[in-house]
Coordinates of C-alpha atoms in Angstrom, one line a residue:
M1224 CA 80.0 71.8 90.3
V1225 CA 80.3 75.5 90.7
P1226 CA 82.4 77.1 87.6
D1227 CA 85.8 77.7 88.7
G1228 CA 85.2 81.8 87.8
N1229 CA 82.7 81.7 90.5
M1230 CA 84.0 79.6 93.2
L1231 CA 86.4 82.4 92.9
T1232 CA 84.7 85.5 92.8
A1233 CA 82.6 83.5 96.0
I1234 CA 86.3 82.9 97.9
R1235 CA 86.7 86.7 97.1
Q1236 CA 83.6 88.1 98.4
N1237 CA 84.0 86.2 101.9
I1238 CA 87.7 87.3 102.2
D1239 CA 86.0 91.0 101.8
K1240 CA 83.2 90.3 104.3
S1241 CA 86.1 89.3 106.5
L1242 CA 88.3 92.2 106.3
E1243 CA 85.4 94.5 107.0
N1244 CA 84.4 92.3 110.1
L1245 CA 87.9 92.2 111.2
I1246 CA 88.4 95.8 110.7
E1247 CA 84.9 96.6 112.8
D1248 CA 86.6 94.3 115.5
W1249 CA 89.3 96.2 116.0
R1250 CA 87.4 99.2 116.7
K1251 CA 85.7 97.7 119.3
E1252 CA 88.2 95.9 120.9
Y1253 CA 90.7 99.0 121.1
D1254 CA 87.9 101.6 121.7
L1255 CA 89.2 103.5 118.6
D1256 CA 86.1 106.0 118.8
S1257 CA 87.9 107.2 122.1
I1258 CA 91.3 107.1 120.9
S1259 CA 90.7 108.3 117.2
P1260 CA 88.3 108.0 114.8
F1261 CA 90.2 109.2 112.5
L1262 CA 92.9 106.8 112.5
F1263 CA 90.0 104.0 112.4
A1264 CA 88.3 105.9 109.4
S1265 CA 91.8 106.1 107.3
V1266 CA 92.9 102.5 108.3
K1267 CA 89.5 101.0 107.2
D1268 CA 89.3 103.1 103.6
F1269 CA 92.7 102.1 102.6
V1270 CA 92.6 98.3 103.7
L1271 CA 89.0 97.9 102.3
R1272 CA 89.5 99.6 98.6
K1273 CA 88.9 97.1 95.9
G1274 CA 91.7 94.7 95.0
K1275 CA 92.7 91.6 93.8
R1276 CA 93.0 89.8 96.8
I1277 CA 95.2 87.2 95.4
R1278 CA 97.4 86.5 98.8
P1279 CA 94.6 85.5 101.0
L1280 CA 92.8 83.5 98.0
L1281 CA 96.0 81.5 97.3
L1282 CA 96.5 80.9 100.9
I1283 CA 93.2 79.1 101.3
L1284 CA 93.5 77.4 98.1
S1285 CA 96.6 75.8 99.6
Y1286 CA 95.4 75.3 102.4
Q1287 CA 92.3 73.6 101.5
G1288 CA 94.1 71.7 98.5
Y1289 CA 96.2 69.7 101.5
S1290 CA 93.5 69.5 103.8
K1291 CA 93.1 65.6 104.9
K1292 CA 89.5 66.5 106.0
N1293 CA 87.0 67.8 103.7
R1294 CA 86.4 70.8 105.9
T1295 CA 84.1 73.9 104.6
L1296 CA 85.6 77.2 104.3
S1297 CA 84.6 78.7 108.0
D1298 CA 84.9 82.0 109.0
S1299 CA 88.0 81.5 111.1
I1300 CA 89.9 80.3 107.9
Y1301 CA 88.6 83.3 106.1
R1302 CA 89.6 85.6 109.0
A1303 CA 92.9 84.0 109.4
S1304 CA 93.6 84.3 105.4
T1305 CA 93.1 88.2 105.9
C1306 CA 96.7 88.2 107.5
I1307 CA 98.3 88.3 104.1
E1308 CA 96.2 91.0 103.0
L1309 CA 97.3 93.0 106.1
L1310 CA 100.8 92.3 105.6
H1311 CA 100.4 93.6 101.9
N1312 CA 98.5 96.8 103.0
F1313 CA 101.3 97.4 105.9
M1314 CA 103.9 97.1 103.0
L1315 CA 102.1 99.4 100.7
V1316 CA 101.6 102.1 103.5
H1317 CA 105.3 102.3 103.8
D1318 CA 106.3 102.1 100.1
D1319 CA 104.4 105.0 99.1
I1320 CA 106.0 107.0 101.8
I1321 CA 109.0 105.8 100.4
D1322 CA 108.4 106.8 96.7
R1323 CA 106.3 109.7 98.1
S1324 CA 103.1 108.4 96.1
D1325 CA 100.1 110.2 96.0
L1326 CA 97.4 107.8 94.9
R1327 CA 96.9 104.1 95.6
R1328 CA 94.5 102.1 94.0
G1329 CA 93.0 105.2 92.5
K1330 CA 92.5 107.3 96.1
P1331 CA 95.0 109.2 98.3
T1332 CA 97.7 107.1 99.7
M1333 CA 97.8 106.7 103.6
H1334 CA 99.9 109.3 104.1
R1335 CA 98.1 111.8 102.3
L1336 CA 94.6 110.9 104.0
L1337 CA 96.6 111.2 107.4
K1338 CA 98.4 114.8 106.6
K1339 CA 94.7 115.8 107.4
A1340 CA 94.4 114.2 110.6
V1341 CA 95.0 117.8 112.4
K1342 CA 96.2 121.0 111.6
S1343 CA 99.6 121.4 111.4
N1344 CA 102.2 123.7 110.2
D1345 CA 104.2 120.7 108.4
P1346 CA 101.2 118.6 106.9
E1347 CA 103.8 116.6 104.8
K1348 CA 105.7 115.5 107.7
L1349 CA 102.5 114.9 110.0
G1350 CA 101.3 112.6 107.3
I1351 CA 104.5 111.0 106.5
D1352 CA 105.2 110.1 110.6
L1353 CA 101.4 109.1 111.1
G1354 CA 101.5 106.8 108.1
I1355 CA 104.4 105.2 109.6
I1356 CA 102.4 104.7 112.7
A1357 CA 99.2 103.3 110.6
G1358 CA 101.7 100.8 108.6
D1359 CA 103.2 99.4 111.7
I1360 CA 99.6 99.3 113.4
I1361 CA 98.3 96.9 110.4
Y1362 CA 101.3 94.8 110.7
S1363 CA 100.0 93.9 114.4
L1364 CA 96.6 93.4 112.9
A1365 CA 98.3 91.1 110.4
I1366 CA 99.9 88.8 113.3
D1367 CA 96.5 89.1 115.0
A1368 CA 94.5 87.7 111.8
F1369 CA 96.9 84.8 111.2
L1370 CA 96.2 83.6 115.1
S1371 CA 92.9 83.0 113.9
F1372 CA 94.0 79.6 112.5
N1373 CA 93.0 76.6 114.7
E1374 CA 95.6 74.3 113.9
S1375 CA 98.2 72.3 116.0
P1376 CA 101.1 74.5 117.7
E1377 CA 103.7 73.0 115.7
R1378 CA 102.1 73.7 112.3
M1379 CA 101.0 77.3 113.5
D1380 CA 105.0 77.7 115.0
K1381 CA 106.4 76.5 111.4
A1382 CA 103.6 79.0 109.3
L1383 CA 104.2 81.8 111.8
K1384 CA 107.8 81.7 111.4
Y1385 CA 107.5 81.4 107.9
F1386 CA 105.2 84.2 107.6
I1387 CA 107.5 86.3 109.8
R1388 CA 110.4 85.6 107.5
T1389 CA 108.7 86.6 104.7
A1390 CA 108.3 89.7 105.9
A1391 CA 111.7 90.6 106.9
F1392 CA 112.8 89.5 103.3
T1393 CA 110.5 91.9 101.6
A1394 CA 111.5 94.6 103.7
M1395 CA 115.3 93.6 102.7
G1396 CA 114.2 94.1 98.9
E1397 CA 112.4 97.5 99.6
F1398 CA 116.0 98.1 100.7
V1399 CA 117.6 96.9 97.8
D1400 CA 114.9 98.8 95.6
T1401 CA 115.7 101.8 97.3
V1402 CA 119.1 101.6 97.2
N1403 CA 119.1 100.5 93.4
G1404 CA 116.8 103.6 92.7
V1405 CA 119.7 105.9 93.4
L1406 CA 122.4 103.7 91.3
P1407 CA 123.3 104.7 88.1
I1408 CA 121.7 102.0 85.6
R1409 CA 124.9 101.1 84.2
K1410 CA 126.0 99.5 87.7
I1411 CA 122.5 97.5 87.9
S1412 CA 122.7 93.7 86.2
E1413 CA 119.8 91.4 85.5
K1414 CA 120.6 89.4 88.4
D1415 CA 120.2 92.4 90.8
V1416 CA 116.7 93.1 89.1
F1417 CA 115.4 89.4 89.4
L1418 CA 116.8 89.7 93.0
N1419 CA 114.6 92.8 93.7
Y1420 CA 111.6 90.9 91.9
S1421 CA 112.0 87.6 94.0
L1422 CA 112.3 89.5 97.4
K1423 CA 109.7 92.3 97.1
T1424 CA 107.4 91.1 95.1
A1425 CA 107.1 86.7 94.6
R1426 CA 108.0 85.9 98.1
Y1427 CA 105.2 87.4 99.8
T1428 CA 102.7 87.8 97.3
F1429 CA 103.1 84.7 96.1
V1430 CA 105.5 82.0 97.6
C1431 CA 104.2 83.2 101.4
P1432 CA 100.6 82.5 101.4
L1433 CA 101.2 78.9 98.9
V1434 CA 103.6 77.6 101.6
V1435 CA 101.9 79.0 104.8
G1436 CA 98.4 77.6 103.6
A1437 CA 100.3 74.2 102.9
L1438 CA 102.3 74.2 106.1
L1439 CA 99.2 74.4 108.1
S1440 CA 97.7 71.8 106.4
G1441 CA 100.9 69.3 107.0
A1442 CA 102.1 69.4 103.7
T1443 CA 105.3 67.3 102.8
E1444 CA 108.5 69.3 102.6
K1445 CA 108.9 68.2 98.7
E1446 CA 105.5 70.0 98.2
I1447 CA 106.6 73.0 100.3
D1448 CA 109.5 73.2 97.8
L1449 CA 107.6 72.7 94.8
L1450 CA 105.1 75.5 95.8
S1451 CA 108.0 77.6 96.9
D1452 CA 109.5 77.4 93.2
L1453 CA 105.9 77.9 91.7
G1454 CA 105.5 80.9 93.8
L1455 CA 109.1 82.4 92.5
A1456 CA 108.0 81.6 88.9
I1457 CA 104.4 83.2 89.0
G1458 CA 105.6 86.3 91.3
Q1459 CA 108.7 87.2 88.8
A1460 CA 106.4 87.0 86.1
F1461 CA 103.6 88.7 87.7
Q1462 CA 106.3 91.9 88.8
I1463 CA 107.4 92.0 84.6
Q1464 CA 104.0 92.4 84.2
D1465 CA 103.4 95.1 86.7
D1466 CA 106.5 97.1 85.3
I1467 CA 104.9 96.8 81.7
I1468 CA 101.5 98.0 82.8
G1469 CA 103.4 100.6 84.9
V1470 CA 104.4 102.2 81.3
F1471 CA 102.1 101.2 78.8
G1472 CA 98.9 101.0 81.0
T1473 CA 96.7 103.8 82.3
Q1474 CA 96.2 105.8 85.6
R1475 CA 92.6 103.8 85.6
T1476 CA 94.2 100.7 85.4
I1477 CA 97.3 100.6 87.7
G1478 CA 95.4 103.0 90.2
K1479 CA 98.3 105.5 90.4
S1480 CA 100.1 108.1 87.9
V1481 CA 101.3 106.2 85.0
L1482 CA 104.5 108.5 84.9
S1483 CA 105.5 107.2 88.4
D1484 CA 107.5 104.5 87.7
I1485 CA 109.8 106.2 85.1
E1486 CA 109.7 109.5 87.4
E1487 CA 111.6 107.1 90.2
S1488 CA 113.8 105.6 88.4
K1489 CA 112.7 102.3 89.0
K1490 CA 115.4 100.0 87.2
T1491 CA 112.9 97.1 85.6
L1492 CA 113.6 94.4 83.1
L1493 CA 112.5 97.1 80.5
V1494 CA 115.0 99.5 81.6
Y1495 CA 117.5 97.2 82.2
H1496 CA 117.2 95.8 78.5
A1497 CA 116.8 99.3 76.8
F1498 CA 120.1 100.3 78.2
Q1499 CA 122.2 96.9 77.7
H1500 CA 120.9 97.3 73.6
L1501 CA 120.9 100.6 72.9
K1502 CA 124.3 102.4 71.6
G1503 CA 125.3 106.2 71.3
K1504 CA 122.6 108.7 70.1
K1505 CA 119.7 106.3 71.0
R1506 CA 121.1 105.1 74.3
R1507 CA 121.8 109.0 75.4
E1508 CA 117.9 109.7 74.1
F1509 CA 116.8 106.9 76.6
L1510 CA 119.0 108.2 79.6
Y1511 CA 117.6 111.7 78.9
Y1512 CA 114.2 110.5 79.8
F1513 CA 115.0 108.0 82.4
T1514 CA 116.9 110.8 84.2
K1515 CA 114.4 113.4 83.7
D1516 CA 112.8 115.0 87.2
K1517 CA 109.6 115.4 85.7
I1518 CA 108.2 113.4 83.1
T1519 CA 105.4 114.6 80.8
Y1520 CA 102.7 112.5 78.7
K1521 CA 104.8 113.2 75.5
D1522 CA 108.0 112.0 77.0
L1523 CA 106.0 108.8 78.1
R1524 CA 104.8 108.0 74.6
N1525 CA 108.4 108.7 73.5
I1526 CA 109.8 106.1 75.9
R1527 CA 107.0 103.5 74.8
T1528 CA 108.5 103.6 71.3
I1529 CA 112.3 103.3 72.6
F1530 CA 111.0 99.8 74.7
V1531 CA 109.2 98.4 71.2
N1532 CA 112.1 99.5 69.0
A1533 CA 114.7 98.2 71.5
G1534 CA 113.2 95.0 71.9
S1535 CA 112.8 95.6 75.7
L1536 CA 108.7 95.0 75.3
H1537 CA 109.6 91.7 73.5
Y1538 CA 112.3 90.4 75.7
A1539 CA 109.8 91.2 78.9
F1540 CA 107.2 89.1 77.3
Q1541 CA 109.6 86.3 76.7
H1542 CA 110.5 85.9 80.2
I1543 CA 107.0 86.0 81.6
N1544 CA 106.2 83.2 79.1
Q1545 CA 109.3 81.2 80.3
R1546 CA 108.0 81.5 83.9
M1547 CA 104.5 80.8 83.0
A1548 CA 105.4 77.5 81.2
K1549 CA 107.1 76.4 84.3
C1550 CA 104.1 77.2 86.4
E1551 CA 102.6 74.6 84.6
E1552 CA 105.4 71.9 84.8
I1553 CA 105.3 72.7 88.5
L1554 CA 101.4 72.6 88.9
L1555 CA 101.4 68.8 87.2
Q1556 CA 104.0 67.7 89.6
L1557 CA 102.0 69.0 92.8
K1558 CA 100.2 66.6 94.8
M1559 CA 97.5 69.1 95.8
K1560 CA 93.7 67.8 95.2
S1561 CA 93.1 68.4 91.7
E1562 CA 90.4 70.7 92.0
Y1563 CA 92.5 73.4 94.2
K1564 CA 95.0 73.0 91.7
K1565 CA 92.4 74.0 89.0
L1566 CA 91.6 77.0 90.8
I1567 CA 95.0 78.3 91.2
K1568 CA 95.6 77.9 87.9
E1569 CA 92.4 80.0 87.2
S1570 CA 93.6 82.4 89.6
F1571 CA 96.7 83.2 87.7
D1572 CA 95.0 82.9 84.3
Q1573 CA 92.8 85.9 85.6
L1574 CA 96.1 87.8 86.7
F1575 CA 97.5 88.3 83.0
R1576 CA 94.5 89.3 81.2
E1577 CA 95.7 92.8 80.8
T1578 CA 98.8 91.3 79.3
H1579 CA 97.3 89.8 76.4
Q1580 CA 95.3 92.6 75.8
T1581 CA 99.1 94.6 75.9
A1582 CA 100.9 92.2 74.0
A1583 CA 98.3 91.9 71.1
A1584 CA 98.2 95.8 70.7
Y1585 CA 101.8 95.3 70.0
Q1586 CA 101.6 92.0 67.9
L1587 CA 103.6 90.5 70.4
T1588 CA 103.4 86.7 71.4
F1589 CA 101.7 85.7 74.7

């Protein structure tokens, strides 16, 4: 039997190949050499950047895990699975515009790439305008990729509706996140933080691929409900980890400025906990850093110390552990083929390796 790690690596490699083929087919079908080679080059560069490919991976594992046929992983299944990766890229493009981010996966964001499309008196506006358009094009590619699945009309209809609803809910999460970004921290509750985690991260990164794969294979409603709970739990844990890495990681590990989350006043679980538990002078010191327009690396070191001393980092790890334990319970209940449950568990474990390192560095339990 192929070791789990090797199997996951092979699936990811085939997903990458399918993405390359899909982008090339798009160039030919729409004659982009005539319309805009620069548009094609920018989208290709952005979409094919190295990533975890966790979304299409989970879609494939769920799809295969509930399939009654012993089907092999065909080119059409790999191609269709890229729909969720393209949805992810569409959202990243728009998210980077909203956050005015310069880097994504260690390279310029889409709107930074496109500001150089032509000479302009206002390249910043040009980049934003073209970035919005490019994001919309990537979304259309996501729908096109989804239609590569060869399943019954009834299953396709259910799965496509769920896929589109996910896009809507994620946009709502972006709306909530943007509103929360300008609200004072005292007006944000822990419930607000987790609502944002659920809408903006958990639904489309984990719930959607797991549920869509199962819907396409004809899984029962009970299994769909369990997969939804599984995706929500791992998704919230993943976003908490992302928030931790956003403060305690490096630009190399996150692919963007390590100062960006603080500069954007992200209302994370770390921030919420620190604000609630710090008093007097210590709270004022925290708010000083949290509301600064420009954060330095010295400020970041002080913020890290505040999060550690306030118990916020420990609190965040507690929440991750609780959700990981829930994931273990749900996986045991699933009627999915055992080999695919095992692969899903391994894919989750891979996502949290850096968190183990951060916890060890601060002598915390994970």
